[in-house]
Short mmCIF file of C-alpha atoms in Angstrom, two decimals:
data_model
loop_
_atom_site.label_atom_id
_atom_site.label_comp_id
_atom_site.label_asym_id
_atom_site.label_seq_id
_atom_site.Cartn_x
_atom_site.Cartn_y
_atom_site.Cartn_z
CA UNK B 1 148.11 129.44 112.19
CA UNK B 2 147.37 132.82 113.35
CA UNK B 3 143.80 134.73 113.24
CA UNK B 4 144.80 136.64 110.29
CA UNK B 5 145.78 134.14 108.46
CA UNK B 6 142.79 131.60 109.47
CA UNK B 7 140.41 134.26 108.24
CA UNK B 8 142.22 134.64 105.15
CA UNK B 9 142.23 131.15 104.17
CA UNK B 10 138.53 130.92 104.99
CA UNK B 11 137.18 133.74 102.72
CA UNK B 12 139.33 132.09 100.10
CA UNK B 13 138.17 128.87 100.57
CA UNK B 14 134.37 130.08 100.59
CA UNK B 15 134.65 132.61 97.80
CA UNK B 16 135.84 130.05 95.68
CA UNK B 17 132.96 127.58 96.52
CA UNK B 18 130.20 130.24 96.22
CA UNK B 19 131.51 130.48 92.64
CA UNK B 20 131.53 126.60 92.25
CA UNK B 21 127.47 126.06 91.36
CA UNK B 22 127.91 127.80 88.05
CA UNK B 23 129.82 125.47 86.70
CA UNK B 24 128.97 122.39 88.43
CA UNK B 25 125.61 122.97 88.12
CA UNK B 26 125.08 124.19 84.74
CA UNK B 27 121.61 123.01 84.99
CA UNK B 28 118.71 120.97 82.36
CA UNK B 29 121.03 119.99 79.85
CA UNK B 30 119.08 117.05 78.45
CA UNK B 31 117.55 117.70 74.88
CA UNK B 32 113.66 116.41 74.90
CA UNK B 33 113.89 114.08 71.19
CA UNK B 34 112.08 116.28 68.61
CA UNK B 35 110.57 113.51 67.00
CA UNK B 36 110.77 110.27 68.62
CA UNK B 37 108.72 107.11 68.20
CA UNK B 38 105.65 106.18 70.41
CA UNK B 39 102.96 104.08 70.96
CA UNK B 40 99.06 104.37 70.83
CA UNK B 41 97.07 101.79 73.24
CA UNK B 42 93.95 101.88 72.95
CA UNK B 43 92.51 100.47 75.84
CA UNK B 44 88.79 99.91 74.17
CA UNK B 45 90.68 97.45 71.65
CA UNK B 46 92.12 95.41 74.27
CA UNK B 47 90.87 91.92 75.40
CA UNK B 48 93.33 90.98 77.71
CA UNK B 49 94.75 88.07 75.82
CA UNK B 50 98.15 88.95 77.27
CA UNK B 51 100.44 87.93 73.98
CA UNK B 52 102.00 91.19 74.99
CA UNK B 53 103.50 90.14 77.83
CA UNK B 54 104.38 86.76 76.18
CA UNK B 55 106.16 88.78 73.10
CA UNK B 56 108.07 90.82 75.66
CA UNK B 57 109.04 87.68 77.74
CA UNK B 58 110.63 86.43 74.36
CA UNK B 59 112.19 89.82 73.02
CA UNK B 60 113.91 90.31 76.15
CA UNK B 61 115.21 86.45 76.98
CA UNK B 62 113.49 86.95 80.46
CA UNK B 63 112.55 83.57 82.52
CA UNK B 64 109.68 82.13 81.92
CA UNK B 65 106.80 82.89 84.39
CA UNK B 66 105.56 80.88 87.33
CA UNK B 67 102.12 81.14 85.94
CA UNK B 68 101.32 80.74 82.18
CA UNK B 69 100.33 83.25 79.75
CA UNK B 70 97.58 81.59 78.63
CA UNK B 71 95.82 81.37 82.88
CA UNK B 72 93.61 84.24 83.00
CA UNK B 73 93.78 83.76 87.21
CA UNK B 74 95.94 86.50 87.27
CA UNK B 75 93.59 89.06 86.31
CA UNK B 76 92.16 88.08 89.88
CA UNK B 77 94.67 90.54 91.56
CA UNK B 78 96.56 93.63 90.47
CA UNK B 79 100.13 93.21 89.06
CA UNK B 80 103.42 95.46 88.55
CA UNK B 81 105.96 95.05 86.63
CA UNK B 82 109.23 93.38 87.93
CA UNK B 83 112.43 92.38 86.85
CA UNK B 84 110.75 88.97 85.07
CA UNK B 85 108.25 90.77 83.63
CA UNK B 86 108.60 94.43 82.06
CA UNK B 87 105.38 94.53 80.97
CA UNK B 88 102.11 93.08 82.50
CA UNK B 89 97.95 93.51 82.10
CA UNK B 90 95.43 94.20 84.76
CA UNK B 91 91.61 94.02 84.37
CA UNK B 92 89.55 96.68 85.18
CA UNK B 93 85.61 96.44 86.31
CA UNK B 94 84.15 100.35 86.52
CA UNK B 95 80.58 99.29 85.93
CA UNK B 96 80.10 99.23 82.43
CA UNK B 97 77.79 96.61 81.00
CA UNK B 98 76.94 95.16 77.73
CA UNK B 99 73.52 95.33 75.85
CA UNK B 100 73.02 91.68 77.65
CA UNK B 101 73.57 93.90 81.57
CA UNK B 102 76.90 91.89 82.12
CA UNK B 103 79.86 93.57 83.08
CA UNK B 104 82.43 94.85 80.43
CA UNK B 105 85.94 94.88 81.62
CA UNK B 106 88.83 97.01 80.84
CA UNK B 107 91.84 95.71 79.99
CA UNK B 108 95.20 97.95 80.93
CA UNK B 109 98.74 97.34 79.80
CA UNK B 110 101.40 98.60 82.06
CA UNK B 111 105.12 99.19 81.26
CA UNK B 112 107.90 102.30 81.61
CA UNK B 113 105.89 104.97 79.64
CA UNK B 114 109.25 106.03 78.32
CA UNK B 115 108.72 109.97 79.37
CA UNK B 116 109.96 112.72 77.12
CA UNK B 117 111.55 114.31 79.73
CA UNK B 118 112.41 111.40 82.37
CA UNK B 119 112.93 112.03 85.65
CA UNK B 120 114.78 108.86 86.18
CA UNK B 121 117.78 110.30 83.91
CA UNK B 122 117.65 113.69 85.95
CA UNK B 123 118.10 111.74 88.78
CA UNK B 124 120.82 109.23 87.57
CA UNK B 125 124.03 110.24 89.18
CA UNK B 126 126.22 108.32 86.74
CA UNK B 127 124.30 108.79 83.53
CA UNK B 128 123.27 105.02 83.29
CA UNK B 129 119.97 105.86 82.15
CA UNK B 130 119.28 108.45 79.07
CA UNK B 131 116.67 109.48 76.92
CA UNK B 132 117.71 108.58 73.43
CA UNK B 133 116.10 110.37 70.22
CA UNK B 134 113.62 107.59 69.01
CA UNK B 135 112.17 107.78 72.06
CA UNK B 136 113.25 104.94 74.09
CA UNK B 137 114.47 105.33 78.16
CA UNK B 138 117.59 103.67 77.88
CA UNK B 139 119.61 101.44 79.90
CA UNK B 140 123.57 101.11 80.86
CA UNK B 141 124.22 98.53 83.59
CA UNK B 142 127.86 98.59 82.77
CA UNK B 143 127.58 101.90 84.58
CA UNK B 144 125.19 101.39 86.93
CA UNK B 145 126.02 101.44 90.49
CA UNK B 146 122.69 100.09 92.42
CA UNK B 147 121.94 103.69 94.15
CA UNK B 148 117.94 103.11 93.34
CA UNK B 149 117.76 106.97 92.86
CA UNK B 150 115.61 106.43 89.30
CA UNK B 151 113.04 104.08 91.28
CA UNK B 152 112.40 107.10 93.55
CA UNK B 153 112.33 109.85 91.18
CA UNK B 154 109.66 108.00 88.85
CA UNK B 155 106.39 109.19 88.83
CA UNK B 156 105.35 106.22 87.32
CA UNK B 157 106.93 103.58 89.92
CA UNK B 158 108.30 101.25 87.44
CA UNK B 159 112.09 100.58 87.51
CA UNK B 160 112.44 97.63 89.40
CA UNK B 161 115.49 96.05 91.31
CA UNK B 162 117.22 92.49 91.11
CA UNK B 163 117.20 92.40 94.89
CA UNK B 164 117.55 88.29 94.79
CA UNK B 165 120.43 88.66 92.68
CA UNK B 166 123.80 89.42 95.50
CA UNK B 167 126.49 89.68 92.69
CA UNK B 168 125.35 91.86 89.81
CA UNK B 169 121.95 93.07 90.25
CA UNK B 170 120.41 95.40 87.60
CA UNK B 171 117.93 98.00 87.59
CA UNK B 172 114.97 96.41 85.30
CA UNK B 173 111.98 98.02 83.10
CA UNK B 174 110.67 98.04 79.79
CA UNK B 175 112.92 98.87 77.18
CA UNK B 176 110.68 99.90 74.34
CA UNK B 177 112.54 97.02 72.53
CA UNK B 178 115.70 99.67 72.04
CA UNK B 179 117.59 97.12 69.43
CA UNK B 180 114.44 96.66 67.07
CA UNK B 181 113.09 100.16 66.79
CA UNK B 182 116.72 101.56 66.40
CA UNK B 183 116.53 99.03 63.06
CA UNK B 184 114.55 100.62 59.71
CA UNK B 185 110.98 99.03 59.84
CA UNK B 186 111.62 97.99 63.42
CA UNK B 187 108.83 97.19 65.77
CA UNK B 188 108.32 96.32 69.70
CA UNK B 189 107.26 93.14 70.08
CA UNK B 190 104.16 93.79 71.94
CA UNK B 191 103.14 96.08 68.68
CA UNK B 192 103.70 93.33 66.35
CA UNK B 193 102.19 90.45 68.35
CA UNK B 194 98.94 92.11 69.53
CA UNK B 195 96.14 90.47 67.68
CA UNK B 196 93.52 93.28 67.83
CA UNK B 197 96.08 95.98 67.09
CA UNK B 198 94.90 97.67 70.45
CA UNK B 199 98.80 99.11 70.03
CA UNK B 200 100.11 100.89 67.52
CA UNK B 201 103.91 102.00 67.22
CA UNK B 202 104.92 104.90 64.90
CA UNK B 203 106.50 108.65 65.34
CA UNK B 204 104.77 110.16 68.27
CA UNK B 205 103.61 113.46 66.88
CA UNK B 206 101.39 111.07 64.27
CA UNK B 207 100.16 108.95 66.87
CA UNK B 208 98.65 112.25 68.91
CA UNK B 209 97.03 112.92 65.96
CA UNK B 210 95.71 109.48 65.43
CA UNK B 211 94.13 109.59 68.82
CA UNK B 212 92.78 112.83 68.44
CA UNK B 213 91.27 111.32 65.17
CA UNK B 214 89.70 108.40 66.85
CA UNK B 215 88.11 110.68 69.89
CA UNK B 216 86.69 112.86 67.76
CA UNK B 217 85.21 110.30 65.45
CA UNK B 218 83.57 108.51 68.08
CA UNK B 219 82.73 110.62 70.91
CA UNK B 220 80.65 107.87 72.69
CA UNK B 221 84.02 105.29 72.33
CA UNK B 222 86.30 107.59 74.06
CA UNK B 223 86.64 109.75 77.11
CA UNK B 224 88.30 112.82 75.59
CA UNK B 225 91.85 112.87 76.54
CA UNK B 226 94.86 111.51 75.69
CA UNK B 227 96.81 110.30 78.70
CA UNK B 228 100.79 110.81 78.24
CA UNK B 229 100.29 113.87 75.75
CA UNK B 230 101.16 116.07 78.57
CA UNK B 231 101.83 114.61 81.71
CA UNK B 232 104.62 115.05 83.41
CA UNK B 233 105.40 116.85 79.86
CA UNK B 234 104.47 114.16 77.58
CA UNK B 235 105.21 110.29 77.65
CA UNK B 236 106.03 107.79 73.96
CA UNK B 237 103.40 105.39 75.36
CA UNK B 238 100.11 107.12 75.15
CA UNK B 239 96.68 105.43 76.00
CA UNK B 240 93.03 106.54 74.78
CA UNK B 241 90.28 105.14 76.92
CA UNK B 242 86.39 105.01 77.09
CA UNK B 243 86.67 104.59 81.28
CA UNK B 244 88.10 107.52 83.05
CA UNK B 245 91.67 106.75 83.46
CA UNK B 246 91.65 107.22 87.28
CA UNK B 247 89.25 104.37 87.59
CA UNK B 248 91.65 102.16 85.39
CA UNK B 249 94.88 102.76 88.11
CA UNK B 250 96.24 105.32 85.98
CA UNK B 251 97.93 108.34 88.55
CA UNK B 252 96.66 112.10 88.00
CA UNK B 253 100.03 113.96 87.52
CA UNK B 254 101.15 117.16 87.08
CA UNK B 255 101.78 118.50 82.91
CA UNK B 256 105.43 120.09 84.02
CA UNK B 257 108.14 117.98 83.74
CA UNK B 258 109.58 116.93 86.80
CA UNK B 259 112.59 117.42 86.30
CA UNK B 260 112.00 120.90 85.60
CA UNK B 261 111.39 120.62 89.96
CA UNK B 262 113.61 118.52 91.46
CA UNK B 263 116.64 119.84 89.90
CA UNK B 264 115.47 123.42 90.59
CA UNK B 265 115.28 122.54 94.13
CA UNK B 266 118.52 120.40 93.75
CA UNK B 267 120.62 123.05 91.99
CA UNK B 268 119.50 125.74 94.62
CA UNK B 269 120.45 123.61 97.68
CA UNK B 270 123.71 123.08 96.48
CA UNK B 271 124.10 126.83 95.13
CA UNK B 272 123.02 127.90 98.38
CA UNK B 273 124.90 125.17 100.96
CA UNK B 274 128.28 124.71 98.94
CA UNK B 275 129.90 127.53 100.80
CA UNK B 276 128.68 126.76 103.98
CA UNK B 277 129.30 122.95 103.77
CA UNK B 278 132.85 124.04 102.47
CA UNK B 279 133.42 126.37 105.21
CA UNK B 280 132.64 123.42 107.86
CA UNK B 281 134.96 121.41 105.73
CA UNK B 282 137.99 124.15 106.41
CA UNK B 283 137.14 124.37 110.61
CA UNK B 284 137.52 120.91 110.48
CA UNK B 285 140.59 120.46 109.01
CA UNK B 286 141.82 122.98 111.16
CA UNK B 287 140.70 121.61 114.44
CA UNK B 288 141.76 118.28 113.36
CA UNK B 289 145.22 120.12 112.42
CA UNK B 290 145.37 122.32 114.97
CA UNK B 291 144.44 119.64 118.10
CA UNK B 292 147.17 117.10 115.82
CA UNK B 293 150.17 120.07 116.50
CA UNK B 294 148.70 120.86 120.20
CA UNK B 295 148.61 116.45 120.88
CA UNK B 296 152.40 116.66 119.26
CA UNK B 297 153.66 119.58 121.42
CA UNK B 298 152.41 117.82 124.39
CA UNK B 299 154.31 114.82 123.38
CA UNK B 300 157.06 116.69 123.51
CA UNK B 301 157.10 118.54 126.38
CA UNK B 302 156.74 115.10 128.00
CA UNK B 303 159.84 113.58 126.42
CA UNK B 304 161.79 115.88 127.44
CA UNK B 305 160.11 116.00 131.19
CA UNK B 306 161.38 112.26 131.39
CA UNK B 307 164.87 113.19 130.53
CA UNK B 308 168.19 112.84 132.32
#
């Protein structure tokens, strides 16, 4: 391969991947659900009697715990989720004390907030995870392939990993009980078991409202915001409190979605380092072509150096 030709070949090659981001990136192409379902806790309703976690033990056919629903010990220490338990309860003491001076505690359920714009399905390279329209994050393991990238991209840090499990391990988390709620007059199972109705389940836009409702009818109750109305561009779980929410583990997060970030930054690498990338990709080849042909030659010449 002459010069002329070499150069050729390598404007080719990089005009044609310069080109390449507009239609391999066509950018946010998820549709945010216009009116998905949702749940309301509210967090002063709570009494951390943890038939939540029970119901969602049940729902989902998960093993049973190591430590029984009913042993209040485990409010001792702070708990995730994991792939046994998609949903768990953690107790709170900020200071607040009865009439009697004893000290009130806060009871916080914690599960995949189900975000209206996930970045766990922006980040799915295989499209295993998607945000359906009644509002549920949901699941594929047939398509899975174990890269982990939703547990990094979640603000949240809930999707969990089967790590003790060396044959098919899944990516685990909530699953806002897909099956039921996708049925008419369908209900997750920690909504229907709670005994103090500290959650309620309906369409999101009239939960909002509901909470908006219950702040402004009792402005000594409630702290007023609504956590999950806007961060990280809105969430279908959505908590009221009377506690700040930072003082109950909840993280302060930006309102913009994040995927609205990453994959700005993501598309713009890749429009930006495609040609360059391919261009390495073409010297290669012809190094690796061009020392093959030079190793060959040399061959050659030797063979016929050794003959009669």
């Amino acid at each position: 391969m002459n010069r002329r030709t070499f150069l050729t070949w390598a404007a080719t090659g990089v005009a044609s991947a310069a080109v390449a981001p507009s239609s391999a990136w066509p950018g946010v192409s998820r549709r945010v659900p216009d009116d998905p379902y949702g749940c309301l806790v509210d967090l002063t309703r709570c009494v951390g009697c943890r038939k939540c976690e029970q119901a969602c033990n049940t729902v989902n056919n998960l093993p049973a715990p190591s430590v029984p629903f009913d042993d209040m010990l485990v409010f001792d220490s702070q708990r995730r989720p994991t792939p046994q338990s998609f949903t768990v309860v953690n107790r709170y003491h900020t200071g607040k004390v009865d009439d009697r001076n004893r000290l009130v505690p806060t009871y916080v359920k914690v599960q995949c907030m189900h975000c209206q714009d996930p970045a766990c399905v922006s980040a799915c390279i295989v499209g295993a995870l998607t945000k359906r329209d009644n509002g549920a994050v949901h699941y594929d393991e047939s398509k899975c392939i174990g890269c982990r990238y939703c547990m990094i991209a979640c603000p949240f840090q809930i999707p969990q990993y089967e790590y003790n499990d060396p044959i098919t391990p899944r990516v685990r988390k909530c699953t806002f009980c897909f099956e039921r709620i996708s049925q008419p007059g369908g209900v997750p199972g920690c909504a229907a078991i709670c005994p103090v109705e500290a959650i309620t389940f309906g369409k999101r836009n009239v939960l909002l409202a509901l909470a908006a409702q219950r702040i402004e009818a009792e402005p000594a109750r409630y702290i007023p915001h609504i956590y999950g109305a806007s961060e990280v561009g809105g969430t279908s779980w959505l908590y009221i409190s009377g506690e700040p929410f930072e003082k109950l583990g909840f993280l302060t997060l930006p309102h913009r979605p994040i995927p609205q970030t990453t994959e700005s930054i993501q598309h713009g690498i890749f429009a930006y380092f495609w040609a360059p990338l391919t261009l390495y990709g073409l010297l290669g080849a012809i190094m690796y072509g061009t020392h093959r042909r030079q190793k060959q030659e040399q061959q050659t010449s030797e063979d016929k150096g050794d003959g009669p």
